[in-house]
Amino acid sequence: MKIVERTYSEADRRALLEAGVHPLLARIFAARRIASADELRYEAASLLHPNLLKNAEHAAQLLADAIARHKRLLIVADYDADGATACAVGMRALRRFGANVEYLVPDRFKLGYGLSPELVDIASQSRPDVLITVDNG
């Protein structure tokens, strides 16, 4: 395993410390280009409004139409905590809307991370009408 030390902004680290962030976490966050404690807020009110996401309305309409037409949906997720969470949330929500939805979580040791042509080939074997990706980079 190769361990790499990330560079960070000392000004960002200090700003985080002054906001009450633990010194170790301030160093880690600064290395991840987090410059303010406000960026660490995870309440729903702090999230980006869905209407600000490019083509979100079009995607929502596409999903609604697919559900209404009983199309086959397939969620492709990454094999980690946030990928599994995104997949579970997507499955539960879409099923509550009456969707015919399945999921695919590829073996990261064979296929690596992210959506690749090889992964799309594997996903297409189940013949979905709509392919939904979550946490794929």
C-alpha positions as protocol buffer text, in pm:
chain_id: "A"
residue {
  index: 1
  type: MET
  ca { x: 0 y: 0 z: 0 }
}
residue {
  index: 2
  type: LYS
  ca { x: 128 y: 343 z: -92 }
}
residue {
  index: 3
  type: ILE
  ca { x: 59 y: 624 z: 155 }
}
residue {
  index: 4
  type: VAL
  ca { x: 68 y: 974 z: 13 }
}
residue {
  index: 5
  type: GLU
  ca { x: 59 y: 1289 z: 224 }
}
residue {
  index: 6
  type: ARG
  ca { x: -168 y: 1551 z: 71 }
}
residue {
  index: 7
  type: THR
  ca { x: -67 y: 1914 z: 66 }
}
residue {
  index: 8
  type: TYR
  ca { x: -302 y: 2159 z: 233 }
}
residue {
  index: 9
  type: SER
  ca { x: -363 y: 2527 z: 283 }
}
residue {
  index: 10
  type: GLU
  ca { x: -236 y: 2646 z: 620 }
}
residue {
  index: 11
  type: ALA
  ca { x: -490 y: 2931 z: 608 }
}
residue {
  index: 12
  type: ASP
  ca { x: -774 y: 2681 z: 562 }
}
residue {
  index: 13
  type: ARG
  ca { x: -643 y: 2467 z: 849 }
}
residue {
  index: 14
  type: ARG
  ca { x: -625 y: 2772 z: 1078 }
}
residue {
  index: 15
  type: ALA
  ca { x: -977 y: 2884 z: 981 }
}
residue {
  index: 16
  type: LEU
  ca { x: -1110 y: 2540 z: 1066 }
}
residue {
  index: 17
  type: LEU
  ca { x: -925 y: 2539 z: 1398 }
}
residue {
  index: 18
  type: GLU
  ca { x: -1068 y: 2882 z: 1484 }
}
residue {
  index: 19
  type: ALA
  ca { x: -1416 y: 2745 z: 1410 }
}
residue {
  index: 20
  type: GLY
  ca { x: -1362 y: 2476 z: 1673 }
}
residue {
  index: 21
  type: VAL
  ca { x: -1271 y: 2183 z: 1450 }
}
residue {
  index: 22
  type: HIS
  ca { x: -1039 y: 1927 z: 1615 }
}
residue {
  index: 23
  type: PRO
  ca { x: -675 y: 1979 z: 1501 }
}
residue {
  index: 24
  type: LEU
  ca { x: -645 y: 1639 z: 1332 }
}
residue {
  index: 25
  type: LEU
  ca { x: -973 y: 1684 z: 1147 }
}
residue {
  index: 26
  type: ALA
  ca { x: -879 y: 2041 z: 1051 }
}
residue {
  index: 27
  type: ARG
  ca { x: -563 y: 1906 z: 884 }
}
residue {
  index: 28
  type: ILE
  ca { x: -756 y: 1631 z: 702 }
}
residue {
  index: 29
  type: PHE
  ca { x: -1032 y: 1866 z: 587 }
}
residue {
  index: 30
  type: ALA
  ca { x: -785 y: 2130 z: 470 }
}
residue {
  index: 31
  type: ALA
  ca { x: -610 y: 1865 z: 261 }
}
residue {
  index: 32
  type: ARG
  ca { x: -948 y: 1791 z: 103 }
}
residue {
  index: 33
  type: ARG
  ca { x: -983 y: 2159 z: 13 }
}
residue {
  index: 34
  type: ILE
  ca { x: -1245 y: 2234 z: 277 }
}
residue {
  index: 35
  type: ALA
  ca { x: -1183 y: 2594 z: 374 }
}
residue {
  index: 36
  type: SER
  ca { x: -1470 y: 2668 z: 612 }
}
residue {
  index: 37
  type: ALA
  ca { x: -1660 y: 2488 z: 886 }
}
residue {
  index: 38
  type: ASP
  ca { x: -1977 y: 2584 z: 696 }
}
residue {
  index: 39
  type: GLU
  ca { x: -1875 y: 2331 z: 430 }
}
residue {
  index: 40
  type: LEU
  ca { x: -1903 y: 2058 z: 693 }
}
residue {
  index: 41
  type: ARG
  ca { x: -2271 y: 2119 z: 760 }
}
residue {
  index: 42
  type: TYR
  ca { x: -2476 y: 1817 z: 661 }
}
residue {
  index: 43
  type: GLU
  ca { x: -2829 y: 1923 z: 750 }
}
residue {
  index: 44
  type: ALA
  ca { x: -3084 y: 1903 z: 469 }
}
residue {
  index: 45
  type: ALA
  ca { x: -3103 y: 2283 z: 455 }
}
residue {
  index: 46
  type: SER
  ca { x: -2731 y: 2290 z: 366 }
}
residue {
  index: 47
  type: LEU
  ca { x: -2770 y: 2067 z: 62 }
}
residue {
  index: 48
  type: LEU
  ca { x: -2782 y: 2197 z: -292 }
}
residue {
  index: 49
  type: HIS
  ca { x: -3143 y: 2243 z: -409 }
}
residue {
  index: 50
  type: PRO
  ca { x: -3227 y: 1974 z: -670 }
}
residue {
  index: 51
  type: ASN
  ca { x: -3349 y: 2238 z: -917 }
}
residue {
  index: 52
  type: LEU
  ca { x: -2992 y: 2369 z: -936 }
}
residue {
  index: 53
  type: LEU
  ca { x: -2866 y: 2036 z: -1071 }
}
residue {
  index: 54
  type: LYS
  ca { x: -2829 y: 2046 z: -1448 }
}
residue {
  index: 55
  type: ASN
  ca { x: -3113 y: 1857 z: -1622 }
}
residue {
  index: 56
  type: ALA
  ca { x: -3264 y: 1739 z: -1291 }
}
residue {
  index: 57
  type: GLU
  ca { x: -3617 y: 1814 z: -1409 }
}
residue {
  index: 58
  type: HIS
  ca { x: -3558 y: 1620 z: -1731 }
}
residue {
  index: 59
  type: ALA
  ca { x: -3416 y: 1323 z: -1534 }
}
residue {
  index: 60
  type: ALA
  ca { x: -3715 y: 1327 z: -1297 }
}
residue {
  index: 61
  type: GLN
  ca { x: -3956 y: 1326 z: -1592 }
}
residue {
  index: 62
  type: LEU
  ca { x: -3765 y: 1041 z: -1755 }
}
residue {
  index: 63
  type: LEU
  ca { x: -3791 y: 835 z: -1434 }
}
residue {
  index: 64
  type: ALA
  ca { x: -4159 y: 918 z: -1385 }
}
residue {
  index: 65
  type: ASP
  ca { x: -4236 y: 812 z: -1743 }
}
residue {
  index: 66
  type: ALA
  ca { x: -4034 y: 491 z: -1707 }
}
residue {
  index: 67
  type: ILE
  ca { x: -4219 y: 401 z: -1386 }
}
residue {
  index: 68
  type: ALA
  ca { x: -4559 y: 477 z: -1541 }
}
residue {
  index: 69
  type: ARG
  ca { x: -4474 y: 257 z: -1841 }
}
residue {
  index: 70
  type: HIS
  ca { x: -4346 y: -26 z: -1617 }
}
residue {
  index: 71
  type: LYS
  ca { x: -4000 y: -8 z: -1770 }
}
residue {
  index: 72
  type: ARG
  ca { x: -3713 y: -207 z: -1619 }
}
residue {
  index: 73
  type: LEU
  ca { x: -3476 y: 11 z: -1416 }
}
residue {
  index: 74
  type: LEU
  ca { x: -3129 y: -90 z: -1302 }
}
residue {
  index: 75
  type: ILE
  ca { x: -2927 y: 95 z: -1039 }
}
residue {
  index: 76
  type: VAL
  ca { x: -2550 y: 54 z: -1069 }
}
residue {
  index: 77
  type: ALA
  ca { x: -2373 y: 146 z: -745 }
}
residue {
  index: 78
  type: ASP
  ca { x: -2019 y: 152 z: -613 }
}
residue {
  index: 79
  type: TYR
  ca { x: -1900 y: -103 z: -358 }
}
residue {
  index: 80
  type: ASP
  ca { x: -1850 y: 121 z: -55 }
}
residue {
  index: 81
  type: ALA
  ca { x: -2054 y: 275 z: 225 }
}
residue {
  index: 82
  type: ASP
  ca { x: -2191 y: 572 z: 32 }
}
residue {
  index: 83
  type: GLY
  ca { x: -2249 y: 361 z: -279 }
}
residue {
  index: 84
  type: ALA
  ca { x: -2445 y: 102 z: -80 }
}
residue {
  index: 85
  type: THR
  ca { x: -2641 y: 378 z: 93 }
}
residue {
  index: 86
  type: ALA
  ca { x: -2723 y: 554 z: -234 }
}
residue {
  index: 87
  type: CYS
  ca { x: -2830 y: 223 z: -386 }
}
residue {
  index: 88
  type: ALA
  ca { x: -3053 y: 135 z: -89 }
}
residue {
  index: 89
  type: VAL
  ca { x: -3215 y: 479 z: -84 }
}
residue {
  index: 90
  type: GLY
  ca { x: -3273 y: 462 z: -459 }
}
residue {
  index: 91
  type: MET
  ca { x: -3420 y: 112 z: -443 }
}
residue {
  index: 92
  type: ARG
  ca { x: -3656 y: 198 z: -157 }
}
residue {
  index: 93
  type: ALA
  ca { x: -3772 y: 525 z: -311 }
}
residue {
  index: 94
  type: LEU
  ca { x: -3825 y: 388 z: -660 }
}
residue {
  index: 95
  type: ARG
  ca { x: -4007 y: 79 z: -532 }
}
residue {
  index: 96
  type: ARG
  ca { x: -4238 y: 301 z: -327 }
}
residue {
  index: 97
  type: PHE
  ca { x: -4324 y: 478 z: -652 }
}
residue {
  index: 98
  type: GLY
  ca { x: -4405 y: 138 z: -801 }
}
residue {
  index: 99
  type: ALA
  ca { x: -4091 y: 99 z: -1011 }
}
residue {
  index: 100
  type: ASN
  ca { x: -3965 y: -230 z: -1145 }
}
residue {
  index: 101
  type: VAL
  ca { x: -3608 y: -178 z: -1024 }
}
residue {
  index: 102
  type: GLU
  ca { x: -3307 y: -401 z: -960 }
}
residue {
  index: 103
  type: TYR
  ca { x: -2947 y: -322 z: -868 }
}
residue {
  index: 104
  type: LEU
  ca { x: -2593 y: -416 z: -960 }
}
residue {
  index: 105
  type: VAL
  ca { x: -2292 y: -368 z: -735 }
}
residue {
  index: 106
  type: PRO
  ca { x: -1981 y: -476 z: -927 }
}
residue {
  index: 107
  type: ASP
  ca { x: -1674 y: -643 z: -781 }
}
residue {
  index: 108
  type: ARG
  ca { x: -1439 y: -348 z: -736 }
}
residue {
  index: 109
  type: PHE
  ca { x: -1136 y: -577 z: -734 }
}
residue {
  index: 110
  type: LYS
  ca { x: -1217 y: -698 z: -1086 }
}
residue {
  index: 111
  type: LEU
  ca { x: -1370 y: -385 z: -1238 }
}
residue {
  index: 112
  type: GLY
  ca { x: -1218 y: -105 z: -1031 }
}
residue {
  index: 113
  type: TYR
  ca { x: -1405 y: 214 z: -946 }
}
residue {
  index: 114
  type: GLY
  ca { x: -1645 y: 413 z: -1153 }
}
residue {
  index: 115
  type: LEU
  ca { x: -1858 y: 352 z: -1456 }
}
residue {
  index: 116
  type: SER
  ca { x: -1659 y: 181 z: -1730 }
}
residue {
  index: 117
  type: PRO
  ca { x: -1753 y: 38 z: -2071 }
}
residue {
  index: 118
  type: GLU
  ca { x: -1700 y: -310 z: -1925 }
}
residue {
  index: 119
  type: LEU
  ca { x: -1942 y: -238 z: -1640 }
}
residue {
  index: 120
  type: VAL
  ca { x: -2202 y: -103 z: -1884 }
}
residue {
  index: 121
  type: ASP
  ca { x: -2166 y: -428 z: -2084 }
}
residue {
  index: 122
  type: ILE
  ca { x: -2231 y: -630 z: -1768 }
}
residue {
  index: 123
  type: ALA
  ca { x: -2528 y: -412 z: -1674 }
}
residue {
  index: 124
  type: SER
  ca { x: -2677 y: -442 z: -2023 }
}
residue {
  index: 125
  type: GLN
  ca { x: -2692 y: -822 z: -1990 }
}
residue {
  index: 126
  type: SER
  ca { x: -3003 y: -783 z: -1771 }
}
residue {
  index: 127
  type: ARG
  ca { x: -3164 y: -572 z: -2048 }
}
residue {
  index: 128
  type: PRO
  ca { x: -3271 y: -267 z: -1845 }
}
residue {
  index: 129
  type: ASP
  ca { x: -3468 y: 7 z: -2016 }
}
residue {
  index: 130
  type: VAL
  ca { x: -3313 y: 271 z: -1790 }
}
residue {
  index: 131
  type: LEU
  ca { x: -2969 y: 256 z: -1628 }
}
residue {
  index: 132
  type: ILE
  ca { x: -2929 y: 466 z: -1313 }
}
residue {
  index: 133
  type: THR
  ca { x: -2583 y: 524 z: -1168 }
}
residue {
  index: 134
  type: VAL
  ca { x: -2516 y: 626 z: -809 }
}
residue {
  index: 135
  type: ASP
  ca { x: -2177 y: 709 z: -656 }
}
residue {
  index: 136
  type: ASN
  ca { x: -1985 y: 616 z: -968 }
}
residue {
  index: 137
  type: GLY
  ca { x: -1741 y: 905 z: -966 }
}
